[in-house]
Short mmCIF file of C-alpha atoms in Angstrom, two decimals:
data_model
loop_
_atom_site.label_atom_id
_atom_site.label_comp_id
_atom_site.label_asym_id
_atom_site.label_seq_id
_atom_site.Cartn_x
_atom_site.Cartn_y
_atom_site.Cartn_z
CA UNK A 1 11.15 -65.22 42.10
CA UNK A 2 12.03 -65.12 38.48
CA UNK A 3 12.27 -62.56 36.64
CA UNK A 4 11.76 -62.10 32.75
CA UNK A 5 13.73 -59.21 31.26
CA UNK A 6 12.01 -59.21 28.07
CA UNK A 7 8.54 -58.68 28.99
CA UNK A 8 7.26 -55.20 28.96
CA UNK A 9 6.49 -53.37 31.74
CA UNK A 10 2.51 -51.56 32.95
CA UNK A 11 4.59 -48.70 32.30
CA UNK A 12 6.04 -49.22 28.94
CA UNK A 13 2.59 -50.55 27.91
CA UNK A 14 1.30 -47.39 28.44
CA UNK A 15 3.61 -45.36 27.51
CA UNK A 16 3.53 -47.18 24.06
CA UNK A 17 0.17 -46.72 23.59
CA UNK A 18 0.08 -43.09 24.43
CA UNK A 19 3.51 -42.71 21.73
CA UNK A 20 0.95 -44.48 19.14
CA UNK A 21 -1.89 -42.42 19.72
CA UNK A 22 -0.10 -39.00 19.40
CA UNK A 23 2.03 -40.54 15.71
CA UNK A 24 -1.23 -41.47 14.41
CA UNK A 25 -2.79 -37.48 14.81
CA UNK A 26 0.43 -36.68 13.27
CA UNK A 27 0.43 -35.05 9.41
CA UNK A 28 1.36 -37.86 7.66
CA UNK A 29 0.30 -40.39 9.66
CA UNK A 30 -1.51 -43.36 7.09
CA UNK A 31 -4.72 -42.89 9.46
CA UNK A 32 -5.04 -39.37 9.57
CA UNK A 33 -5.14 -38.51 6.08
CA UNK A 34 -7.39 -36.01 5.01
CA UNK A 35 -8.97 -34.64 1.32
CA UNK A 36 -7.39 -31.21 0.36
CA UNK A 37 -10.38 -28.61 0.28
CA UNK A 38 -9.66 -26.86 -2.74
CA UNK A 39 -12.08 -24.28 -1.45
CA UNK A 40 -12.05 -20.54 0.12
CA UNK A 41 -14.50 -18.51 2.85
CA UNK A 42 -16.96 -16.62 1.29
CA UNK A 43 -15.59 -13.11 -0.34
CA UNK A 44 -16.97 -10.58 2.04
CA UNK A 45 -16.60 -8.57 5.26
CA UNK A 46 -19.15 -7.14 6.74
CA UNK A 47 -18.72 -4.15 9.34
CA UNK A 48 -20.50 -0.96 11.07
CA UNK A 49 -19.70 2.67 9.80
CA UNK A 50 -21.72 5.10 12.33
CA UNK A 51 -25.66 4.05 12.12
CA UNK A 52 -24.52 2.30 8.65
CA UNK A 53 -23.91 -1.09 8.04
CA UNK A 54 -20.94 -1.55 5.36
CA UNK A 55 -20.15 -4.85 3.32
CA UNK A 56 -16.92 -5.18 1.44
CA UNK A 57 -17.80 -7.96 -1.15
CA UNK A 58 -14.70 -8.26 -4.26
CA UNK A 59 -14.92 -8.98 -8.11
CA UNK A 60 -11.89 -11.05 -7.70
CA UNK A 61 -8.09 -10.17 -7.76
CA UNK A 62 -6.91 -8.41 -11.05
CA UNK A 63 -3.28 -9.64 -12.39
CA UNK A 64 -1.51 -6.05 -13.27
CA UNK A 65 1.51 -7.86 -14.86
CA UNK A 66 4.78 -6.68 -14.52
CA UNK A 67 5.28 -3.65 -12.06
CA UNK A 68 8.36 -2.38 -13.77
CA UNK A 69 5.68 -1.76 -16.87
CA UNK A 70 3.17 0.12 -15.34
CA UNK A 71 4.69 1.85 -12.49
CA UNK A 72 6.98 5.00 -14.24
CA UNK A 73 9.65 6.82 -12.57
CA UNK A 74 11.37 4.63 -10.20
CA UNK A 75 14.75 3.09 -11.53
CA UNK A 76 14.34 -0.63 -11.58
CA UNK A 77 16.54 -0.99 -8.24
CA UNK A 78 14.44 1.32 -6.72
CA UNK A 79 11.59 -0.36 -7.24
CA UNK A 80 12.81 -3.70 -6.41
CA UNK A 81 14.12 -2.24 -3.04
CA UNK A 82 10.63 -1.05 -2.32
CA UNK A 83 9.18 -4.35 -3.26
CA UNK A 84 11.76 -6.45 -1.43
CA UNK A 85 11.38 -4.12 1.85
CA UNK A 86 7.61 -4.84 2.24
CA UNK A 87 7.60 -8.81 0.97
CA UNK A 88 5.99 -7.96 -2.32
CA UNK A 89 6.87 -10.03 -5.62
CA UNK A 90 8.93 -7.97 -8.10
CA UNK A 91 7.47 -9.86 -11.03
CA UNK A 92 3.93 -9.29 -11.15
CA UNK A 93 1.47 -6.37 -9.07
CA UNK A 94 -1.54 -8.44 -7.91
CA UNK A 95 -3.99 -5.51 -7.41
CA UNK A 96 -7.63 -6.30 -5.41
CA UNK A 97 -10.93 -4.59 -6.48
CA UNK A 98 -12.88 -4.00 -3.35
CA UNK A 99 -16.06 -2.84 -3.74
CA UNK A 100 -18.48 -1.02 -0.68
CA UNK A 101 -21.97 -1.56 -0.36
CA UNK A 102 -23.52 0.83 2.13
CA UNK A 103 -27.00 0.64 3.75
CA UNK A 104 -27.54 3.89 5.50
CA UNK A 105 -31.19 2.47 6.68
CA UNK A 106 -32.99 4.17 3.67
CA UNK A 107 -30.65 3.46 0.58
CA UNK A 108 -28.35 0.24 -0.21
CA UNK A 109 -25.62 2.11 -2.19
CA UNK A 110 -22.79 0.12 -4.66
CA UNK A 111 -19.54 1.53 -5.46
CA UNK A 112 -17.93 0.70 -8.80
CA UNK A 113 -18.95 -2.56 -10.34
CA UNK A 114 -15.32 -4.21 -11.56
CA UNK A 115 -14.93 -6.00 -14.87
CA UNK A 116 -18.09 -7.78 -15.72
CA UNK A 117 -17.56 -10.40 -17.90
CA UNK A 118 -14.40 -8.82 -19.43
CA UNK A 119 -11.25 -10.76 -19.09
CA UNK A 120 -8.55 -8.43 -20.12
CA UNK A 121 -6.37 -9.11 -17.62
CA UNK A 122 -7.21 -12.68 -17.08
CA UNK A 123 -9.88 -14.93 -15.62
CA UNK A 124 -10.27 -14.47 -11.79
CA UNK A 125 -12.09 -10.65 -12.13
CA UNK A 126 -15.97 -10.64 -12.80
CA UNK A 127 -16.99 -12.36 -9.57
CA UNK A 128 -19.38 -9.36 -8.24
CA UNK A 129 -22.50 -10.72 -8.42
CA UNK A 130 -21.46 -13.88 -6.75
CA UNK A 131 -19.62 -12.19 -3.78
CA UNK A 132 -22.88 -10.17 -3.45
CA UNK A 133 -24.95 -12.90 -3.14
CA UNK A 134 -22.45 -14.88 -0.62
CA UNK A 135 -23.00 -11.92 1.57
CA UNK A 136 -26.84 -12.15 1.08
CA UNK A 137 -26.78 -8.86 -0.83
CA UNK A 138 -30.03 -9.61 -4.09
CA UNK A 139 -28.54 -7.16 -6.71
CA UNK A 140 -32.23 -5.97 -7.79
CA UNK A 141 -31.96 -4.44 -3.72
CA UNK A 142 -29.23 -1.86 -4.92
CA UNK A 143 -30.91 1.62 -5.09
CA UNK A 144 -27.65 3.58 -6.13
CA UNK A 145 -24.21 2.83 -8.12
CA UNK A 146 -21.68 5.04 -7.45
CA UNK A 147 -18.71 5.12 -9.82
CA UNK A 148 -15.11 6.80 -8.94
CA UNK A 149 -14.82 6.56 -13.19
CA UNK A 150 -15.48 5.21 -16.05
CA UNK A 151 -12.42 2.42 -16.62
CA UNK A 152 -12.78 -0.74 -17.60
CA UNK A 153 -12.22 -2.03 -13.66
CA UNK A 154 -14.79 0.38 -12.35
CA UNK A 155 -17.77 0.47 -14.91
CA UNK A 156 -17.64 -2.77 -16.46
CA UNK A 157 -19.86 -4.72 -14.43
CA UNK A 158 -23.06 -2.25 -14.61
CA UNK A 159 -24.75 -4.43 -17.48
CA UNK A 160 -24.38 -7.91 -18.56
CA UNK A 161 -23.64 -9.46 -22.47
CA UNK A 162 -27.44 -9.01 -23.37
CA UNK A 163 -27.79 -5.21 -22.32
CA UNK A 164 -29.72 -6.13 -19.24
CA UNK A 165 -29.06 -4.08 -16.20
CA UNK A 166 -27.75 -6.27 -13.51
CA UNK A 167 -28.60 -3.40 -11.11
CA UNK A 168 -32.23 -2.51 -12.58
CA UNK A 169 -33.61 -1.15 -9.71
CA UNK A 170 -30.26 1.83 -8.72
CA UNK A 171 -30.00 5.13 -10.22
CA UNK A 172 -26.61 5.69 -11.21
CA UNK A 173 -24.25 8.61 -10.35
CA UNK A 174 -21.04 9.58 -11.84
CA UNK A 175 -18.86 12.35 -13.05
CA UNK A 176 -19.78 14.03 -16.27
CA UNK A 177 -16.37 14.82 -17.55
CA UNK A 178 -15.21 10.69 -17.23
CA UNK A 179 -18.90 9.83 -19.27
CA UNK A 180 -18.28 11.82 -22.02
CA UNK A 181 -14.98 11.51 -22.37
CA UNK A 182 -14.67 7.42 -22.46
CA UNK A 183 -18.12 7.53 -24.59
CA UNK A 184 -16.46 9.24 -27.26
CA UNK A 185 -14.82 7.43 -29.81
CA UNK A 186 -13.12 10.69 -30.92
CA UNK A 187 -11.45 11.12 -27.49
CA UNK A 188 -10.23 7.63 -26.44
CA UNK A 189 -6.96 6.84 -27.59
CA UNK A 190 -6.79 3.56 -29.92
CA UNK A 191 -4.80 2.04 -27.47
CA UNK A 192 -7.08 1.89 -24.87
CA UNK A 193 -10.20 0.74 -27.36
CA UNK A 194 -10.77 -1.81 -24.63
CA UNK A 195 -11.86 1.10 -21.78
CA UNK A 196 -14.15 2.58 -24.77
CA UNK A 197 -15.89 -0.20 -25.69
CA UNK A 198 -16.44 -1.44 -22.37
CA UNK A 199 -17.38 2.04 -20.94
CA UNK A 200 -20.31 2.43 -23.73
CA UNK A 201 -21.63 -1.30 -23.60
CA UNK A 202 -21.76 0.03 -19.61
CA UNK A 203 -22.77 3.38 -19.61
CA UNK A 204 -25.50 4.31 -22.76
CA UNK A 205 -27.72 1.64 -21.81
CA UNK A 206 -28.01 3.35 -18.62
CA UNK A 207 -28.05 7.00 -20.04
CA UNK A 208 -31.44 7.93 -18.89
CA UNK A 209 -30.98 6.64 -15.17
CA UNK A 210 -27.38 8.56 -14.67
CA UNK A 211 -27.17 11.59 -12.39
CA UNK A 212 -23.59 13.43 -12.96
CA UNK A 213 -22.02 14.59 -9.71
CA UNK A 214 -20.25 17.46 -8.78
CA UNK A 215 -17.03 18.37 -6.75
CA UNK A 216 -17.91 18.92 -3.23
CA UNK A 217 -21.59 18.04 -3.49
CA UNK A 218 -23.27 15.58 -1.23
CA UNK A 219 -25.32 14.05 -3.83
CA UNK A 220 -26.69 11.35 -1.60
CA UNK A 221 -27.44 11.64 2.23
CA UNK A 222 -23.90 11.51 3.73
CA UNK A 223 -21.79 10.94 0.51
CA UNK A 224 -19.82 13.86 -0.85
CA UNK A 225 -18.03 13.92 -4.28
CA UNK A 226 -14.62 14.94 -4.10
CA UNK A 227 -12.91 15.67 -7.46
CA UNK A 228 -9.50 14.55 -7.80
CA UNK A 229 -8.71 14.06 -11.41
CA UNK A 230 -5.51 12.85 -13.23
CA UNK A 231 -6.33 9.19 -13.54
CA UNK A 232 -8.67 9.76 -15.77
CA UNK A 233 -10.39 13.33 -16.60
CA UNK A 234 -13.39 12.85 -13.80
CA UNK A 235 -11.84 10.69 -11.93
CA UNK A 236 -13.74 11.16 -8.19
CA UNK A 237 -13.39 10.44 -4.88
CA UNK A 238 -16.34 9.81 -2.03
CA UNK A 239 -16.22 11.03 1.50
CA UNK A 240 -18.96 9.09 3.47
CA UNK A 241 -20.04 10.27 6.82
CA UNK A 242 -22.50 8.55 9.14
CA UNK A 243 -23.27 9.42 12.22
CA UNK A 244 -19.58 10.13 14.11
CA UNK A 245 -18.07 7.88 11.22
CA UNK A 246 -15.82 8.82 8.30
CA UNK A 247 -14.79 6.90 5.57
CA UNK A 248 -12.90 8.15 2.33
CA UNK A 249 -13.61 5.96 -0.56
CA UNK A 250 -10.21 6.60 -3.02
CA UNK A 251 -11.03 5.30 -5.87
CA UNK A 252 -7.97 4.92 -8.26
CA UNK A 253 -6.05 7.72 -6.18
CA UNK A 254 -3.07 5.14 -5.71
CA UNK A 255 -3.48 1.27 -6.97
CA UNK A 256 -0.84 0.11 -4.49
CA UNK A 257 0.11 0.66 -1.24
CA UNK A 258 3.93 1.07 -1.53
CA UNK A 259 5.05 1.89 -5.25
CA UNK A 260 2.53 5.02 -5.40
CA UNK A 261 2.92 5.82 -1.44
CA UNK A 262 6.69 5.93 -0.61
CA UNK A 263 7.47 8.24 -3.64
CA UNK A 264 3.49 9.43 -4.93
CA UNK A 265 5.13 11.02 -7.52
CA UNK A 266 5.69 7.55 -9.20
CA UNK A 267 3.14 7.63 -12.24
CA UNK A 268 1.21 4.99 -13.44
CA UNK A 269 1.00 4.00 -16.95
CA UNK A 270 -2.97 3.81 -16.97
CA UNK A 271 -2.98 7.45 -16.17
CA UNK A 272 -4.75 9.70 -18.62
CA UNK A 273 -2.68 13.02 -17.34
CA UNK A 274 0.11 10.92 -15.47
CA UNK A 275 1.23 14.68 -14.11
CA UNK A 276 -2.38 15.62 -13.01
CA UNK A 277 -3.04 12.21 -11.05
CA UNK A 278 0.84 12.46 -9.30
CA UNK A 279 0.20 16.00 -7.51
CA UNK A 280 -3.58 15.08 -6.96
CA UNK A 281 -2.55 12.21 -4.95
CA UNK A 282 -0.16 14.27 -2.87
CA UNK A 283 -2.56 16.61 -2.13
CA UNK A 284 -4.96 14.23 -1.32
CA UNK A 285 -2.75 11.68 0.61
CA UNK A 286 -1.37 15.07 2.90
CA UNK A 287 -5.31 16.33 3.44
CA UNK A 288 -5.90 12.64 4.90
CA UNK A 289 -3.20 11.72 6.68
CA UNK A 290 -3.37 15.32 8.57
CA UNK A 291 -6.65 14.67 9.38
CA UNK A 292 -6.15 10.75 10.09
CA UNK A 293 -9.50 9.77 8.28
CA UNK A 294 -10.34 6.31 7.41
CA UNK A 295 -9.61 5.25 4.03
CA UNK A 296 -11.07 3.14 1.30
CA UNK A 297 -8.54 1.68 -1.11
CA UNK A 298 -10.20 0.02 -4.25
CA UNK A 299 -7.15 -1.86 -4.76
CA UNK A 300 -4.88 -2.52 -1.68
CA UNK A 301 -5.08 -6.16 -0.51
CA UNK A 302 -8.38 -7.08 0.99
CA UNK A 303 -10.78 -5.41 2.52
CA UNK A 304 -8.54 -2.20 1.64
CA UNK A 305 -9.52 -0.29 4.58
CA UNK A 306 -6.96 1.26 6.68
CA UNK A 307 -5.07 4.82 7.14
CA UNK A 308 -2.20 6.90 5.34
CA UNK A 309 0.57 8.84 7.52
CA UNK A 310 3.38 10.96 6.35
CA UNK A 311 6.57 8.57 6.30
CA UNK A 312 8.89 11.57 7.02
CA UNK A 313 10.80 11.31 3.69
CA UNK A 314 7.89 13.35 1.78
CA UNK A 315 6.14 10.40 1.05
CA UNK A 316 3.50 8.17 3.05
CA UNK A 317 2.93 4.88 4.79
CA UNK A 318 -0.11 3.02 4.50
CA UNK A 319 -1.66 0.80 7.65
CA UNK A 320 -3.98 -2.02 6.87
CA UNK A 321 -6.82 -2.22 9.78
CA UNK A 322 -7.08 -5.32 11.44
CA UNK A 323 -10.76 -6.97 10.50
CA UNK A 324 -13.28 -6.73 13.52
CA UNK A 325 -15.27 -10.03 12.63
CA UNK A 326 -18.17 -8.97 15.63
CA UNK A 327 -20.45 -6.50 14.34
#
């Protein structure tokens, strides 16, 4: 018998073929090529609050700029530290705007509306009305707006360019003190002509259908004003209650989870009473993490719901809860 020592074996032959079959599902691999997407999941998150059914839709990240800027207090290396300790860039505070829409059964309520069509701090804000309709929310559905206050980030989106409601169906509730103060062109500092403008293009066309709430009324079924000024003069936040359920809505108590948590002291520059807004957020921040209720964060990375505990150094911790994607 003969044999021929360069002819493959069964054995090599398959294993071969098995060695080409695995390279060519490798990345990289000439035939598995594939297009980049270029393209994201819909912006919204949909859960259950008691006998509620909540939808977190977003009008799009806002760009803060430089956190050195607008966070006061902190020396720079104590700022970077906190940063650098929780993986967050040093050079620029990416903030969210994460707006709640609640239908108790009887009433689909919105709160805040983001930036509408202004772009002053750049162009991915302004995306409410698509979000809405990704989550097959119709805005003419909306029966009530509810607005924490009357900034730029918060109001802007209640009206489009031409003075048309985009919510013409909703009445609108918010605090008296934060209309007529950002209405008032005798009030609003020149620097911050940008929050007047945008607060009366908002807000006057709307005059006859707003309702002014009042600390520690429930104004709608299950929603309860809480005043907690500083950040601006009516600044307000919501505690929402359905069935056994609690959720507390902040607002603009703190715009991000670490440099206005670990040290809530730390002021922020858009502050109208930088003072006021530091002890109200204590006080706030100690009521809920003693009574470990739910929180809504307008700006903590999406869908900003979590909880706030004491972090033992007079300060607190915030904890991001995980997204239940089964109703």
């Amino acid at each position: 018998m003969t044999i021929r020592l360069d002819a493959p074996s069964r054995r090599g032959l398959m294993l071969g073929a098995a060695a080409a079959a695995v390279t060519a599902g490798l990345p990289g691999a000439a035939s598995a090529k594939a297009p980049m997407l270029h393209s994201q999941s819909p912006y919204f998150y949909r859960f259950t609050l008691g006998d509620a059914e909540a939808t977190m839709v977003s009008d799009g990240t806002l760009p803060l700029g430089d956190p050195h800027s607008n966070f006061l207090g902190l020396t720079p290396a104590e700022m970077d530290a906190q940063l650098n300790n929780n993986f967050l860039p040093l050079s620029n505070a990416v903030l969210e705007q994460n707006i709640l829409i609640l239908n108790t059964g009887s009433k689909l309520v919105l709160f805040d509306t983001g930036m509408g069509s202004l772009k002053l701090f750049g162009p991915t804000t302004g995306k409410l009305l698509t979000t809405m309709r990704q989550a097959g929310i119709d805005p003419k559905d909306i029966d009530a707006v509810v607005m924490s206050h009357a900034h730029v980030d918060h109001c802007g989106g209640c009206v489009g360019d031409d003075g048309t409601p985009h919510f013409p169906n909703a009445q609108y509730y918010i605090s008296q003190a934060d209309f007529d103060y950002w209405t008032d062109p005798a009030k609003v500092p020149a620097s911050f002509s940008a929050f007047l403008d945008t607060a009366r293009k908002n807000l006057l066309p709307i005059r006859d259908r707003l309702v002014f709430v009042k600390d520690g009324q429930e104004f709608l079924p299950g929603i309860q004003a809480i005043a907690a000024p500083g950040h601006s003069i009516g600044h307000t936040m919501f505690m929402i209650t359905s069935g056994k359920d609690s959720l507390c809505y902040l607002g603009d108590l703190t715009h991000h989870p670490v440099l206005l948590m670990e040290k809530p002291l730390t002021e922020f520059a858009y502050d109208t009473d930088p003072k006021q807004s530091a002890q109200t957020r204590l006080r706030m921040l100690t009521m809920l993490a003693k009574n470990r209720i739910p929180v809504l964060a307008y700006h903590f990375a999406w869908p900003g719901i979590g909880h706030v505990a004491e972090n033992g150094q007079g300060g607190f911790r915030y904890y991001p809860q995980a997204m239940k994607m089964e109703l």
